Amino acid sequence: MMQGVNTIIGIPSSVDLDAQLMLQVREGDDGSFAVLLEKYRNPVIHFTFRMVQDRAIAEELAQEVFLRVYRSRQTYEPTARFTTWLFRIATHLALNWLRDGKKERGQHRLDDDRDGEMPAREVPDRLPSMEQRMVYQARLQEVRDAIAKLPDKQRAAVLMHKYEEMEYSQIAGVLECSESAVKSLLFRAYESLRSQLAYMANGESK
Amino acid sequence: MNCPYKSDETLLDYTAGRLSPDKAATLDLHMQTCRDCAALRFEQTAVWGALDAWEPAPVSTDFNRRLWQRIDAADAAPWYQRLADSFRFGNWKPAFALTAAMLVIAAGFVLDHPRELRQPAGAEGVSTTEAEQVEQTLEDLQLLHQFDSATAAPKQM
């Protein structure tokens, strides 16, 4: 199965742990692929879900991401961080899906799929009232809508910045643009989000 | 407003909790006097909190099993199936490259064999056959003429 990473011979120590696992996959070790899958399955699915806002499509895209990672094992070279490469594949697939207008075709699923989401985060009181739940759901919907309204690249940048806690340089690596371009994307994206969501800070209804 | 923080990422980093304690303290001090930055921080913190509330759907329990099935199927698939699969989800770059390569090859062939391609298909074959037929007919006529001459000669004798 998987070797300890410290015992791997011939791999430069500067290569990150995930890239070392991927190099093991290249050598035919499917166990290392299973480790990477276990580690990044949820982040990738959550990212694609927030990009396309459809659970079934998000999982299909994530399957494609890991399938491509596996199929690229023979030619894999650790030229960048593994997560940069992984999220570059995920972002390309999600952006392609959005670009091809499949979003419109699957729009009905957005409403059908609400019950597929995590249960609403409980408010501090033991049992939230029906009204509190409704307010919470309405606000959650506004967050989803605000994210969905962002241009695709801005959305990808925000999701990586906020939920994956990526550095600007890594987001730039994923989106294949400069760090200053990423900062500009984020600046404009958060500006849009503030104009739509900042009223929530006052506990007001829109 | 000429505040240096308004147009850079410092406030984003501040609300994301990614500023070093020193820098955060400096910004805290600044915001005591800069109302715009204080308002921006307030709004950005609200956005950050709103985004925190959005949790994604749980992952299907059979995700890994389905993936391994697809991996096995992909490994066993013929090359053309794998090629077709690579174009899924709008990944048309390889298709464009392939089409461009085929066009270049076709253009090269056309430039290399201009006369063969300009002539309508079968045209040369038809003209060759017609010439052969005319030639054959003339030969036949000549033979008939010789035959007639040969048969006519004893009568004169």
CSV table of C-alpha atoms in Angstrom, one decimal:
chain,number,residue,atom,x,y,z
A,1,MET,CA,0.0,0.0,0.0
A,2,MET,CA,1.3,3.5,0.8
A,3,GLN,CA,4.9,4.1,1.7
A,4,GLY,CA,5.8,6.6,4.4
A,5,VAL,CA,6.6,9.8,2.6
A,6,ASN,CA,10.0,10.1,4.4
A,7,THR,CA,11.1,6.8,2.8
A,8,ILE,CA,10.3,7.9,-0.7
A,9,ILE,CA,13.6,7.9,-2.6
A,10,GLY,CA,14.4,10.2,-5.5
A,11,ILE,CA,11.8,12.9,-4.8
A,12,PRO,CA,13.0,16.3,-3.9
A,13,SER,CA,12.1,17.3,-0.3
A,14,SER,CA,10.8,20.7,-1.6
A,15,VAL,CA,7.9,18.9,-3.2
A,16,ASP,CA,4.8,19.1,-1.0
A,17,LEU,CA,3.4,16.1,0.6
A,18,ASP,CA,0.4,15.8,-1.7
A,19,ALA,CA,2.7,16.0,-4.7
A,20,GLN,CA,4.8,13.3,-3.3
A,21,LEU,CA,1.6,11.1,-2.9
A,22,MET,CA,0.8,11.9,-6.5
A,23,LEU,CA,4.2,10.8,-7.6
A,24,GLN,CA,3.6,7.6,-5.8
A,25,VAL,CA,0.3,7.3,-7.8
A,26,ARG,CA,2.4,7.8,-10.9
A,27,GLU,CA,4.5,4.8,-9.8
A,28,GLY,CA,1.3,2.7,-9.7
A,29,ASP,CA,0.4,3.1,-6.0
A,30,ASP,CA,-3.4,3.3,-6.0
A,31,GLY,CA,-3.4,3.6,-2.2
A,32,SER,CA,-1.8,7.0,-2.5
A,33,PHE,CA,-4.6,8.0,-4.8
A,34,ALA,CA,-7.1,6.8,-2.3
A,35,VAL,CA,-5.4,9.0,0.4
A,36,LEU,CA,-5.6,12.1,-1.9
A,37,LEU,CA,-9.2,11.3,-2.7
A,38,GLU,CA,-10.1,11.0,0.9
A,39,LYS,CA,-8.3,14.3,1.7
A,40,TYR,CA,-9.7,16.4,-1.1
A,41,ARG,CA,-13.0,14.8,-2.0
A,42,ASN,CA,-15.1,17.2,0.2
A,43,PRO,CA,-13.2,20.4,-0.6
A,44,VAL,CA,-13.5,19.7,-4.3
A,45,ILE,CA,-17.2,18.8,-4.1
A,46,HIS,CA,-18.0,21.8,-1.9
A,47,PHE,CA,-16.1,24.1,-4.3
A,48,THR,CA,-17.9,22.7,-7.3
A,49,PHE,CA,-21.3,22.8,-5.4
A,50,ARG,CA,-20.8,26.5,-4.6
A,51,MET,CA,-19.8,27.2,-8.2
A,52,VAL,CA,-22.7,25.5,-9.9
A,53,GLN,CA,-25.2,25.4,-7.0
A,54,ASP,CA,-26.5,22.0,-7.9
A,55,ARG,CA,-25.6,18.9,-5.9
A,56,ALA,CA,-25.8,16.3,-8.6
A,57,ILE,CA,-23.8,18.4,-11.1
A,58,ALA,CA,-21.2,19.3,-8.4
A,59,GLU,CA,-20.6,15.6,-7.7
A,60,GLU,CA,-20.4,14.8,-11.4
A,61,LEU,CA,-17.9,17.5,-11.9
A,62,ALA,CA,-15.9,16.4,-8.9
A,63,GLN,CA,-15.9,12.8,-10.3
A,64,GLU,CA,-14.5,14.2,-13.5
A,65,VAL,CA,-11.8,16.1,-11.6
A,66,PHE,CA,-10.5,13.0,-9.8
A,67,LEU,CA,-10.9,10.9,-12.9
A,68,ARG,CA,-8.6,13.4,-14.8
A,69,VAL,CA,-6.2,13.5,-11.9
A,70,TYR,CA,-5.9,9.7,-12.0
A,71,ARG,CA,-5.7,9.5,-15.8
A,72,SER,CA,-2.9,12.2,-15.8
A,73,ARG,CA,-0.8,10.2,-13.3
A,74,GLN,CA,1.6,8.9,-16.0
A,75,THR,CA,2.5,12.4,-17.1
A,76,TYR,CA,2.3,14.2,-13.7
A,77,GLU,CA,5.2,16.5,-12.8
A,78,PRO,CA,5.1,18.4,-9.6
A,79,THR,CA,5.7,21.8,-11.2
A,80,ALA,CA,3.1,23.5,-8.8
A,81,ARG,CA,1.5,22.7,-5.5
A,82,PHE,CA,-0.8,19.7,-5.9
A,83,THR,CA,-3.9,21.7,-4.7
A,84,THR,CA,-3.2,24.4,-7.2
A,85,TRP,CA,-3.3,21.8,-10.0
A,86,LEU,CA,-6.3,20.0,-8.5
A,87,PHE,CA,-8.4,23.2,-8.2
A,88,ARG,CA,-7.2,24.4,-11.6
A,89,ILE,CA,-8.9,21.3,-13.0
A,90,ALA,CA,-12.0,21.8,-10.9
A,91,THR,CA,-12.2,25.4,-11.8
A,92,HIS,CA,-11.8,24.8,-15.5
A,93,LEU,CA,-14.5,22.1,-15.5
A,94,ALA,CA,-16.9,24.3,-13.5
A,95,LEU,CA,-16.3,27.4,-15.6
A,96,ASN,CA,-16.8,25.3,-18.8
A,97,TRP,CA,-20.0,23.9,-17.4
A,98,LEU,CA,-21.2,27.4,-16.6
A,99,ARG,CA,-20.1,28.8,-19.9
A,100,ASP,CA,-21.9,26.1,-21.9
A,101,GLY,CA,-25.1,27.3,-20.5
A,102,LYS,CA,-25.8,24.1,-18.7
A,103,LYS,CA,-26.7,26.1,-15.7
A,104,GLU,CA,-30.0,27.2,-17.4
A,105,ARG,CA,-30.8,23.7,-18.4
A,106,GLY,CA,-30.4,22.5,-14.9
A,107,GLN,CA,-31.9,25.5,-13.2
A,108,HIS,CA,-35.0,23.6,-12.1
A,109,ARG,CA,-32.7,21.5,-9.9
A,110,LEU,CA,-31.7,24.4,-7.8
A,111,ASP,CA,-35.2,24.4,-6.2
A,112,ASP,CA,-35.6,20.6,-6.2
A,113,ASP,CA,-32.3,20.1,-4.5
A,114,ARG,CA,-32.8,22.3,-1.4
A,115,ASP,CA,-33.4,19.3,0.8
A,116,GLY,CA,-30.0,18.0,-0.3
A,117,GLU,CA,-28.3,20.7,1.6
A,118,MET,CA,-26.9,20.6,5.1
A,119,PRO,CA,-29.6,21.4,7.6
A,120,ALA,CA,-29.6,25.0,8.4
A,121,ARG,CA,-27.1,26.0,11.1
A,122,GLU,CA,-28.9,26.1,14.4
A,123,VAL,CA,-29.2,29.5,16.0
A,124,PRO,CA,-27.9,29.5,19.6
A,125,ASP,CA,-31.3,28.9,21.2
A,126,ARG,CA,-32.2,25.3,21.8
A,127,LEU,CA,-34.9,25.1,19.2
A,128,PRO,CA,-35.2,27.9,16.7
A,129,SER,CA,-38.8,29.0,16.1
A,130,MET,CA,-40.4,28.6,12.7
A,131,GLU,CA,-39.9,32.3,12.1
A,132,GLN,CA,-36.2,32.2,12.9
A,133,ARG,CA,-35.8,29.2,10.5
A,134,MET,CA,-37.7,31.0,7.8
A,135,VAL,CA,-35.6,34.2,8.2
A,136,TYR,CA,-32.4,32.0,8.2
A,137,GLN,CA,-33.4,30.2,5.0
A,138,ALA,CA,-34.3,33.5,3.3
A,139,ARG,CA,-30.9,34.9,4.2
A,140,LEU,CA,-29.1,31.8,3.1
A,141,GLN,CA,-30.9,32.1,-0.2
A,142,GLU,CA,-29.8,35.7,-0.6
A,143,VAL,CA,-26.2,34.6,0.0
A,144,ARG,CA,-26.5,31.9,-2.7
A,145,ASP,CA,-28.1,34.4,-5.1
A,146,ALA,CA,-25.5,37.0,-4.4
A,147,ILE,CA,-22.7,34.5,-5.1
A,148,ALA,CA,-24.5,33.2,-8.2
A,149,LYS,CA,-24.7,36.8,-9.6
A,150,LEU,CA,-21.0,37.3,-9.5
A,151,PRO,CA,-19.1,36.9,-12.8
A,152,ASP,CA,-17.8,33.3,-13.0
A,153,LYS,CA,-14.1,34.1,-12.4
A,154,GLN,CA,-14.9,36.5,-9.5
A,155,ARG,CA,-17.1,33.7,-8.0
A,156,ALA,CA,-14.3,31.2,-8.3
A,157,ALA,CA,-11.8,33.6,-6.7
A,158,VAL,CA,-14.1,34.4,-3.7
A,159,LEU,CA,-14.9,30.7,-3.1
A,160,MET,CA,-11.2,29.8,-3.0
A,161,HIS,CA,-10.3,32.8,-0.9
A,162,LYS,CA,-13.2,32.4,1.6
A,163,TYR,CA,-13.8,28.7,1.9
A,164,GLU,CA,-10.5,27.1,0.8
A,165,GLU,CA,-8.5,29.8,2.5
A,166,MET,CA,-6.1,30.0,-0.3
A,167,GLU,CA,-3.4,32.7,-0.6
A,168,TYR,CA,-3.6,35.2,-3.5
A,169,SER,CA,-0.6,33.6,-5.2
A,170,GLN,CA,-2.3,30.2,-5.1
A,171,ILE,CA,-5.5,31.6,-6.5
A,172,ALA,CA,-3.5,33.2,-9.2
A,173,GLY,CA,-1.9,29.8,-10.0
A,174,VAL,CA,-5.3,28.2,-10.2
A,175,LEU,CA,-6.9,30.9,-12.4
A,176,GLU,CA,-3.6,31.3,-14.4
A,177,CYS,CA,-3.5,35.1,-13.9
A,178,SER,CA,-1.3,37.5,-12.0
A,179,GLU,CA,-1.6,38.1,-8.2
A,180,SER,CA,-2.7,41.7,-8.8
A,181,ALA,CA,-5.4,40.4,-11.1
A,182,VAL,CA,-6.7,38.2,-8.4
A,183,LYS,CA,-6.7,41.0,-5.9
A,184,SER,CA,-8.7,43.1,-8.3
A,185,LEU,CA,-11.1,40.2,-8.9
A,186,LEU,CA,-11.6,39.8,-5.1
A,187,PHE,CA,-11.9,43.5,-4.5
A,188,ARG,CA,-14.7,43.8,-7.1
A,189,ALA,CA,-16.4,40.6,-6.0
A,190,TYR,CA,-16.5,41.6,-2.3
A,191,GLU,CA,-17.7,45.1,-3.3
A,192,SER,CA,-20.7,43.5,-5.0
A,193,LEU,CA,-21.3,41.2,-2.1
A,194,ARG,CA,-21.2,44.1,0.4
A,195,SER,CA,-23.7,46.0,-1.6
A,196,GLN,CA,-26.1,43.0,-1.5
A,197,LEU,CA,-25.4,41.5,1.9
A,198,ALA,CA,-24.0,44.1,4.2
A,199,TYR,CA,-27.5,45.0,5.4
A,200,MET,CA,-27.5,41.7,7.3
A,201,ALA,CA,-25.0,43.2,9.8
A,202,ASN,CA,-27.8,45.3,11.2
A,203,GLY,CA,-30.2,42.4,11.6
A,204,GLU,CA,-32.5,44.0,9.1
A,205,SER,CA,-34.7,42.5,6.4
A,206,LYS,CA,-34.1,43.6,2.9
B,1,MET,CA,-11.2,59.6,0.5
B,2,ASN,CA,-7.4,59.2,0.3
B,3,CYS,CA,-7.2,56.4,2.7
B,4,PRO,CA,-4.5,53.9,1.5
B,5,TYR,CA,-6.3,50.9,2.9
B,6,LYS,CA,-9.5,51.4,0.9
B,7,SER,CA,-8.0,50.3,-2.4
B,8,ASP,CA,-5.8,47.4,-1.2
B,9,GLU,CA,-6.3,44.0,0.3
B,10,THR,CA,-5.5,44.9,3.9
B,11,LEU,CA,-9.1,45.2,4.9
B,12,LEU,CA,-10.0,41.9,3.3
B,13,ASP,CA,-7.1,40.2,5.1
B,14,TYR,CA,-8.2,41.9,8.3
B,15,THR,CA,-11.7,40.5,8.2
B,16,ALA,CA,-10.4,37.1,7.0
B,17,GLY,CA,-8.1,37.1,10.1
B,18,ARG,CA,-5.0,36.8,8.0
B,19,LEU,CA,-3.2,39.9,9.1
B,20,SER,CA,-0.3,39.6,11.5
B,21,PRO,CA,-1.1,40.9,15.1
B,22,ASP,CA,1.1,44.0,14.5
B,23,LYS,CA,-0.6,44.9,11.2
B,24,ALA,CA,-4.1,44.3,12.7
B,25,ALA,CA,-3.3,46.5,15.7
B,26,THR,CA,-2.1,49.3,13.3
B,27,LEU,CA,-5.3,49.0,11.3
B,28,ASP,CA,-7.4,49.0,14.5
B,29,LEU,CA,-5.7,52.3,15.4
B,30,HIS,CA,-6.3,53.7,12.0
B,31,MET,CA,-10.0,52.8,12.1
B,32,GLN,CA,-10.5,54.8,15.2
B,33,THR,CA,-10.0,57.9,13.1
B,34,CYS,CA,-11.0,56.7,9.6
B,35,ARG,CA,-14.8,56.4,9.4
B,36,ASP,CA,-14.8,55.0,5.9
B,37,CYS,CA,-12.5,52.2,6.8
B,38,ALA,CA,-14.5,51.5,9.9
B,39,ALA,CA,-17.7,51.3,7.8
B,40,LEU,CA,-16.0,49.1,5.3
B,41,ARG,CA,-14.8,46.7,8.0
B,42,PHE,CA,-18.3,46.6,9.4
B,43,GLU,CA,-19.8,45.7,6.1
B,44,GLN,CA,-17.1,43.2,5.1
B,45,THR,CA,-17.4,41.5,8.5
B,46,ALA,CA,-21.1,41.1,7.8
B,47,VAL,CA,-20.4,39.6,4.4
B,48,TRP,CA,-17.9,37.3,5.9
B,49,GLY,CA,-20.4,36.1,8.5
B,50,ALA,CA,-23.2,35.7,5.9
B,51,LEU,CA,-20.8,33.5,3.8
B,52,ASP,CA,-20.0,31.4,6.8
B,53,ALA,CA,-23.6,30.4,7.1
B,54,TRP,CA,-23.6,28.7,3.7
B,55,GLU,CA,-22.7,25.1,4.2
B,56,PRO,CA,-22.7,22.8,1.2
B,57,ALA,CA,-24.7,19.6,0.8
B,58,PRO,CA,-23.3,16.4,2.3
B,59,VAL,CA,-21.4,14.2,-0.1
B,60,SER,CA,-23.1,11.0,-1.4
B,61,THR,CA,-21.9,8.0,0.5
B,62,ASP,CA,-21.2,6.1,-2.7
B,63,PHE,CA,-19.1,8.8,-4.3
B,64,ASN,CA,-15.8,6.8,-4.0
B,65,ARG,CA,-17.4,3.6,-5.3
B,66,ARG,CA,-18.8,5.4,-8.3
B,67,LEU,CA,-15.4,7.0,-9.0
B,68,TRP,CA,-13.5,3.7,-8.8
B,69,GLN,CA,-16.1,2.2,-11.2
B,70,ARG,CA,-15.5,5.0,-13.6
B,71,ILE,CA,-11.7,4.6,-13.3
B,72,ASP,CA,-12.0,0.9,-14.1
B,73,ALA,CA,-14.3,1.6,-17.0
B,74,ALA,CA,-12.1,4.3,-18.4
B,75,ASP,CA,-9.0,2.0,-18.2
B,76,ALA,CA,-10.9,-0.7,-20.1
B,77,ALA,CA,-12.4,1.7,-22.7
B,78,PRO,CA,-11.1,1.8,-26.3
B,79,TRP,CA,-9.0,4.8,-27.3
B,80,TYR,CA,-11.8,6.5,-29.2
B,81,GLN,CA,-14.1,6.3,-26.2
B,82,ARG,CA,-11.3,7.9,-24.0
B,83,LEU,CA,-10.9,10.6,-26.7
B,84,ALA,CA,-14.6,11.3,-26.6
B,85,ASP,CA,-14.6,11.4,-22.8
B,86,SER,CA,-11.8,14.0,-22.8
B,87,PHE,CA,-14.2,16.4,-24.6
B,88,ARG,CA,-16.8,16.2,-21.9
B,89,PHE,CA,-17.7,19.4,-20.0
B,90,GLY,CA,-16.7,21.7,-22.8
B,91,ASN,CA,-13.1,20.7,-22.9
B,92,TRP,CA,-12.8,21.5,-26.6
B,93,LYS,CA,-9.2,22.6,-26.7
B,94,PRO,CA,-7.9,19.2,-27.8
B,95,ALA,CA,-10.6,19.1,-30.5
B,96,PHE,CA,-9.6,22.5,-31.8
B,97,ALA,CA,-6.0,21.4,-31.9
B,98,LEU,CA,-6.9,18.1,-33.7
B,99,THR,CA,-9.1,19.9,-36.2
B,100,ALA,CA,-6.3,22.5,-36.9
B,101,ALA,CA,-3.8,19.7,-37.4
B,102,MET,CA,-6.1,17.9,-39.8
B,103,LEU,CA,-6.7,21.2,-41.7
B,104,VAL,CA,-3.0,21.8,-42.0
B,105,ILE,CA,-2.4,18.2,-43.3
B,106,ALA,CA,-5.3,18.7,-45.8
B,107,ALA,CA,-3.9,22.0,-47.0
B,108,GLY,CA,-0.5,20.5,-47.4
B,109,PHE,CA,-1.9,17.7,-49.5
B,110,VAL,CA,-3.8,20.1,-51.7
B,111,LEU,CA,-0.7,22.2,-52.3
B,112,ASP,CA,1.3,19.1,-53.0
B,113,HIS,CA,-1.1,17.6,-55.5
B,114,PRO,CA,-2.9,20.6,-57.1
B,115,ARG,CA,-3.6,19.0,-60.6
B,116,GLU,CA,-5.0,15.8,-59.3
B,117,LEU,CA,-7.4,17.5,-57.1
B,118,ARG,CA,-8.6,20.2,-59.5
B,119,GLN,CA,-9.6,17.6,-62.2
B,120,PRO,CA,-13.2,16.3,-61.6
B,121,ALA,CA,-13.2,12.8,-60.3
B,122,GLY,CA,-13.3,10.2,-63.1
B,123,ALA,CA,-12.8,12.8,-65.9
B,124,GLU,CA,-9.5,11.4,-67.0
B,125,GLY,CA,-10.8,7.9,-67.0
B,126,VAL,CA,-13.7,8.8,-69.3
B,127,SER,CA,-11.5,10.6,-71.9
B,128,THR,CA,-9.1,7.7,-72.0
B,129,THR,CA,-11.9,5.2,-72.5
B,130,GLU,CA,-13.4,7.3,-75.3
B,131,ALA,CA,-10.0,7.6,-77.2
B,132,GLU,CA,-9.5,3.9,-76.9
B,133,GLN,CA,-13.0,3.2,-78.3
B,134,VAL,CA,-12.4,5.6,-81.3
B,135,GLU,CA,-9.0,3.9,-81.9
B,136,GLN,CA,-10.6,0.5,-81.8
B,137,THR,CA,-13.4,1.5,-84.2
B,138,LEU,CA,-10.8,2.9,-86.7
B,139,GLU,CA,-8.8,-0.4,-86.5
B,140,ASP,CA,-12.0,-2.4,-87.0
B,141,LEU,CA,-12.9,-0.3,-90.1
B,142,GLN,CA,-9.4,-0.7,-91.5
B,143,LEU,CA,-9.7,-4.5,-91.0
B,144,LEU,CA,-13.1,-4.5,-92.7
B,145,HIS,CA,-11.7,-2.5,-95.6
B,146,GLN,CA,-8.7,-4.9,-95.9
B,147,PHE,CA,-11.2,-7.9,-95.8
B,148,ASP,CA,-13.4,-6.3,-98.5
B,149,SER,CA,-10.3,-5.7,-100.7
B,150,ALA,CA,-9.2,-9.3,-100.2
B,151,THR,CA,-12.6,-10.8,-101.1
B,152,ALA,CA,-13.1,-8.5,-104.1
B,153,ALA,CA,-9.7,-9.4,-105.7
B,154,PRO,CA,-10.6,-13.0,-107.0
B,155,LYS,CA,-13.7,-11.6,-108.8
B,156,GLN,CA,-11.5,-9.4,-110.9
B,157,MET,CA,-9.2,-12.3,-111.8
